[in-house]
């Protein structure tokens, strides 16, 4: 299968999927957000992201937006043979910005695409993709994230999350607590915890909900609202995914164990 170069807007509602080919997404107009296996970021004109094959990614466009997308099967000529080293670009997801020469090359690529009567031929697409990937690889090879100057104060973040469990908590809210930009915070947070901020907050919500189930008789619908879930069914779905059972079953198990323990103590005191 050859490389495919196409332009498209992204849906303004959050979507997600995975596919068996690599992908480069470059912003042409407007803005879009991506989260690729927990690594999140935004792209706009002349910036983009690398989506390795079989990586689940969430994405959403903002208003009028348009992206240039390179679909790149692992067997494409632009990633095999003489160009095999370029496949290293897809060892992990990442975000990037185009420098001045690459901006000019992008303009050239778009003119080539526009001048084609129907669409770029397979050979043209592979040649254009290989040149772009080669230039991007040369710029990103050996570039590493600088070591963190200090670790995030997770205890402070936990306190903020726990105080606002019933509210929507954005990455911007958490980044503000750490006095960092959203992009820097996402990168630092993932490096330190191994989770995206969204995954971490979700885990805190579930832990709080579990404590309320075990330690109170609060209705499930109220527990859901108190811990930031839109409704009881959302809480139930999250519980099944995280703990393998619905919250009602966990509460029944806890009550049953407590009753059995009380009965056992009474037998030993009579």
Coordinates of C-alpha atoms in Angstrom, one line a residue:
X1 CA 0.0 0.0 0.0
X2 CA 1.5 3.4 -0.9
X3 CA 1.6 6.6 1.1
X4 CA -1.6 8.7 0.9
X5 CA -1.6 12.5 1.3
X6 CA -5.0 14.1 1.9
X7 CA -6.6 17.2 3.4
X8 CA -9.6 17.1 5.7
X9 CA -11.3 19.0 8.6
X10 CA -11.7 17.2 11.9
X11 CA -15.0 16.7 13.6
X12 CA -15.7 19.3 16.3
X13 CA -17.0 16.6 18.6
X14 CA -14.4 14.3 20.3
X15 CA -13.7 11.1 18.3
X16 CA -11.3 8.3 18.8
X17 CA -10.0 5.3 16.9
X18 CA -6.8 3.3 16.1
X19 CA -5.6 2.1 12.7
X20 CA -2.9 -0.3 11.4
X21 CA -0.9 2.4 9.6
X22 CA 1.2 5.3 10.8
X23 CA 0.0 8.9 10.4
X24 CA 1.4 12.4 10.4
X25 CA -1.2 15.2 11.0
X26 CA -0.2 18.8 10.2
X27 CA -2.4 21.8 10.9
X28 CA -3.2 24.0 8.0
X29 CA -6.1 26.1 9.4
X30 CA -7.6 26.6 12.8
X31 CA -6.8 24.3 15.8
X32 CA -7.3 20.7 16.8
X33 CA -6.5 18.7 20.0
X34 CA -5.1 15.2 20.1
X35 CA -4.4 12.7 22.8
X36 CA -2.4 9.7 21.7
X37 CA -2.1 6.9 24.2
X38 CA -2.2 9.5 27.0
X39 CA 0.1 12.1 25.3
X40 CA -2.0 15.2 24.7
X41 CA -1.4 18.4 22.8
X42 CA -2.8 20.9 20.4
X43 CA -1.9 21.6 16.8
X44 CA -2.5 24.6 14.7
X45 CA -1.0 26.0 11.4
X46 CA 2.6 24.7 10.8
X47 CA 2.5 22.3 13.8
X48 CA 1.6 18.6 13.9
X49 CA 1.7 15.3 15.6
X50 CA 3.0 11.8 14.9
X51 CA 0.5 8.9 15.4
X52 CA 2.1 5.5 15.4
X53 CA 0.1 2.6 14.0
X54 CA -2.3 0.8 16.4
X55 CA -2.2 3.7 18.9
X56 CA -5.6 4.7 20.2
X57 CA -6.0 8.5 19.7
X58 CA -8.7 11.0 20.7
X59 CA -9.0 14.1 18.5
X60 CA -11.3 17.1 18.1
X61 CA -11.2 20.1 15.8
X62 CA -12.1 23.6 16.9
X63 CA -14.4 25.6 14.6
X64 CA -13.2 26.0 11.0
X65 CA -10.2 23.7 10.8
X66 CA -8.2 21.8 8.1
X67 CA -5.4 19.4 8.4
X68 CA -2.9 17.8 6.0
X69 CA -2.8 14.1 6.8
X70 CA -0.2 11.5 5.6
X71 CA -1.4 7.9 5.9
X72 CA 1.7 5.8 6.0
X73 CA 1.5 1.9 6.0
X74 CA 4.7 0.3 7.4
X75 CA 5.3 -1.3 4.0
X76 CA 5.0 2.0 2.1
X77 CA 8.1 2.8 -0.1
X78 CA 8.5 6.0 2.0
X79 CA 9.3 3.9 5.0
X80 CA 11.1 0.9 3.5
X81 CA 14.2 0.1 1.5
X82 CA 16.5 3.1 1.2
X83 CA 14.1 5.0 3.6
X84 CA 13.8 2.3 6.3
X85 CA 15.4 4.5 9.0
X86 CA 12.5 6.9 8.7
X87 CA 10.3 4.3 10.4
X88 CA 12.0 5.3 13.7
X89 CA 9.9 8.4 13.6
X90 CA 7.0 6.2 14.7
X91 CA 8.6 4.6 17.7
X92 CA 6.5 6.9 20.0
X93 CA 3.8 9.6 19.6
X94 CA 5.0 13.2 19.7
X95 CA 4.2 16.7 18.7
X96 CA 6.3 19.0 16.6
X97 CA 6.5 22.4 14.9
X98 CA 7.7 23.1 11.4
X99 CA 10.7 25.4 11.0
X100 CA 11.0 27.8 8.1
X101 CA 12.5 25.4 5.5
X102 CA 9.8 22.8 6.3
X103 CA 7.1 25.5 6.0
X104 CA 8.3 26.2 2.5
X105 CA 8.3 22.5 1.7
X106 CA 4.8 22.2 3.0
X107 CA 3.8 25.1 0.6
X108 CA 5.4 23.2 -2.3
X109 CA 3.6 20.0 -1.3
X110 CA 0.3 21.7 -1.2
X111 CA 0.9 23.3 -4.6
X112 CA 1.8 19.9 -6.1
X113 CA -1.4 18.5 -4.6
X114 CA -3.5 21.4 -6.0
X115 CA -1.9 21.2 -9.5
X116 CA -2.8 17.5 -9.9
X117 CA -5.9 17.1 -12.1
X118 CA -7.5 14.5 -9.7
X119 CA -5.1 13.3 -7.0
X120 CA -1.5 12.7 -6.5
X121 CA -0.3 9.4 -8.1
X122 CA 1.1 6.7 -5.8
X123 CA 4.6 7.4 -6.9
X124 CA 4.3 11.2 -6.4
X125 CA 2.8 10.6 -2.9
X126 CA 5.6 8.3 -1.9
X127 CA 8.3 10.7 -3.1
X128 CA 6.7 13.8 -1.4
X129 CA 6.1 11.8 1.8
X130 CA 9.7 10.4 1.8
X131 CA 11.2 13.9 1.5
X132 CA 9.1 15.3 4.2
X133 CA 9.7 12.4 6.6
X134 CA 13.5 12.6 5.9
X135 CA 13.6 16.3 6.8
X136 CA 11.4 15.8 9.9
X137 CA 13.6 12.8 11.0
X138 CA 16.7 14.9 10.7
X139 CA 15.3 17.5 12.9
X140 CA 13.8 15.2 15.6
X141 CA 16.5 12.6 15.7
X142 CA 18.3 12.8 19.0
X143 CA 16.0 15.5 20.3
X144 CA 15.0 14.6 23.9
X145 CA 12.9 16.3 26.5
X146 CA 15.2 18.2 28.9
X147 CA 15.3 16.7 32.4
X148 CA 12.8 18.2 34.8
X149 CA 14.2 20.8 37.1
X150 CA 11.9 19.6 39.9
X151 CA 9.2 17.1 40.4
X152 CA 5.5 18.0 40.4
X153 CA 3.9 18.3 43.8
X154 CA 1.4 15.4 43.5
X155 CA 0.1 15.9 47.0
X156 CA -0.9 19.5 46.2
X157 CA -2.6 18.3 42.9
X158 CA -4.4 15.5 44.8
X159 CA -5.8 18.1 47.3
X160 CA -7.0 20.3 44.4
X161 CA -8.6 17.3 42.6
X162 CA -10.3 16.0 45.8
X163 CA -11.7 19.5 46.6
X164 CA -13.2 19.8 43.1
X165 CA -14.3 16.2 42.4
X166 CA -17.9 17.2 41.7
X167 CA -16.7 19.8 39.0
X168 CA -15.2 19.5 35.6
X169 CA -11.4 19.6 36.0
X170 CA -9.4 20.6 33.0
X171 CA -5.7 20.2 32.2
X172 CA -5.5 24.0 32.4
X173 CA -6.7 23.9 36.0
X174 CA -4.1 21.4 37.0
X175 CA -1.3 23.2 35.1
X176 CA -2.2 26.4 36.9
X177 CA -1.6 24.7 40.2
X178 CA 1.9 23.7 39.0
X179 CA 2.5 27.1 37.5
X180 CA 3.3 25.5 34.1
X181 CA 1.9 25.8 30.6
X182 CA -0.5 23.1 29.6
X183 CA 2.0 21.5 27.1
X184 CA 4.8 21.5 29.7
X185 CA 2.5 20.2 32.4
X186 CA 1.2 17.3 30.2
X187 CA 4.8 16.2 29.4
X188 CA 6.0 16.5 33.0
X189 CA 3.0 14.8 34.4
X190 CA 3.2 11.9 32.0
X191 CA 6.9 11.5 32.7
X192 CA 6.4 11.4 36.4
X193 CA 3.2 9.4 36.8
X194 CA 3.0 7.3 33.6
X195 CA -0.6 8.5 33.2
X196 CA -2.2 11.3 31.3
X197 CA -3.9 14.0 33.5
X198 CA -7.3 12.7 32.4
X199 CA -6.4 9.1 33.4
X200 CA -5.1 10.3 36.8
X201 CA -8.2 12.4 37.6
X202 CA -10.5 9.6 36.6
X203 CA -8.6 7.3 39.0
X204 CA -9.0 9.8 41.8
X205 CA -12.7 10.0 41.1
X206 CA -13.1 6.2 41.2
X207 CA -11.1 5.9 44.4
X208 CA -13.3 8.5 46.1
X209 CA -16.5 6.8 44.8
X210 CA -15.3 3.5 46.1
X211 CA -14.7 4.9 49.6
X212 CA -18.2 6.5 49.6
X213 CA -19.7 3.1 48.6
X214 CA -17.9 1.3 51.4
X215 CA -18.2 3.9 54.1
X216 CA -21.6 5.4 53.6
X217 CA -25.2 4.6 52.6
X218 CA -25.3 7.5 50.1
X219 CA -27.4 6.7 47.0
X220 CA -25.4 5.7 44.0
X221 CA -26.9 8.6 42.0
X222 CA -25.5 11.1 44.6
X223 CA -22.1 9.4 44.8
X224 CA -21.9 9.8 41.0
X225 CA -22.6 13.5 41.2
X226 CA -20.3 14.0 44.2
X227 CA -17.4 12.4 42.4
X228 CA -17.8 14.1 39.0
X229 CA -19.7 11.4 37.0
X230 CA -22.5 12.8 34.9
X231 CA -25.0 10.2 36.1
X232 CA -25.2 6.8 37.8
X233 CA -24.8 4.8 34.6
X234 CA -21.5 6.6 33.8
X235 CA -20.3 5.6 37.3
X236 CA -21.4 2.0 36.8
X237 CA -19.6 1.8 33.4
X238 CA -16.4 3.2 34.9
X239 CA -16.6 0.8 37.8
X240 CA -17.0 -2.3 35.6
X241 CA -14.0 -1.2 33.5
X242 CA -11.8 -0.5 36.5
X243 CA -12.9 -3.0 39.1
X244 CA -14.7 -5.7 37.1
X245 CA -18.0 -5.2 38.9
X246 CA -20.8 -2.6 39.2
X247 CA -20.8 -0.4 42.3
X248 CA -24.0 -1.9 43.6
X249 CA -22.2 -5.3 43.8
X250 CA -19.2 -3.9 45.6
X251 CA -21.5 -2.3 48.2
X252 CA -23.4 -5.6 48.6
X253 CA -20.1 -7.5 49.1
X254 CA -19.0 -4.9 51.7
X255 CA -22.3 -5.2 53.6
X256 CA -22.2 -8.9 53.5
X257 CA -18.6 -9.1 54.8
X258 CA -19.5 -6.6 57.5
X259 CA -22.6 -8.6 58.6
X260 CA -20.6 -11.9 58.6
X261 CA -17.9 -10.3 60.7
X262 CA -20.4 -8.9 63.2
X263 CA -22.1 -12.3 63.5
X264 CA -18.8 -14.0 64.1
X265 CA -17.9 -11.6 66.9
X266 CA -21.3 -12.2 68.5
X267 CA -20.8 -16.0 68.5
X268 CA -17.4 -15.6 70.2
X269 CA -18.9 -13.4 72.9
X270 CA -21.8 -15.7 73.9

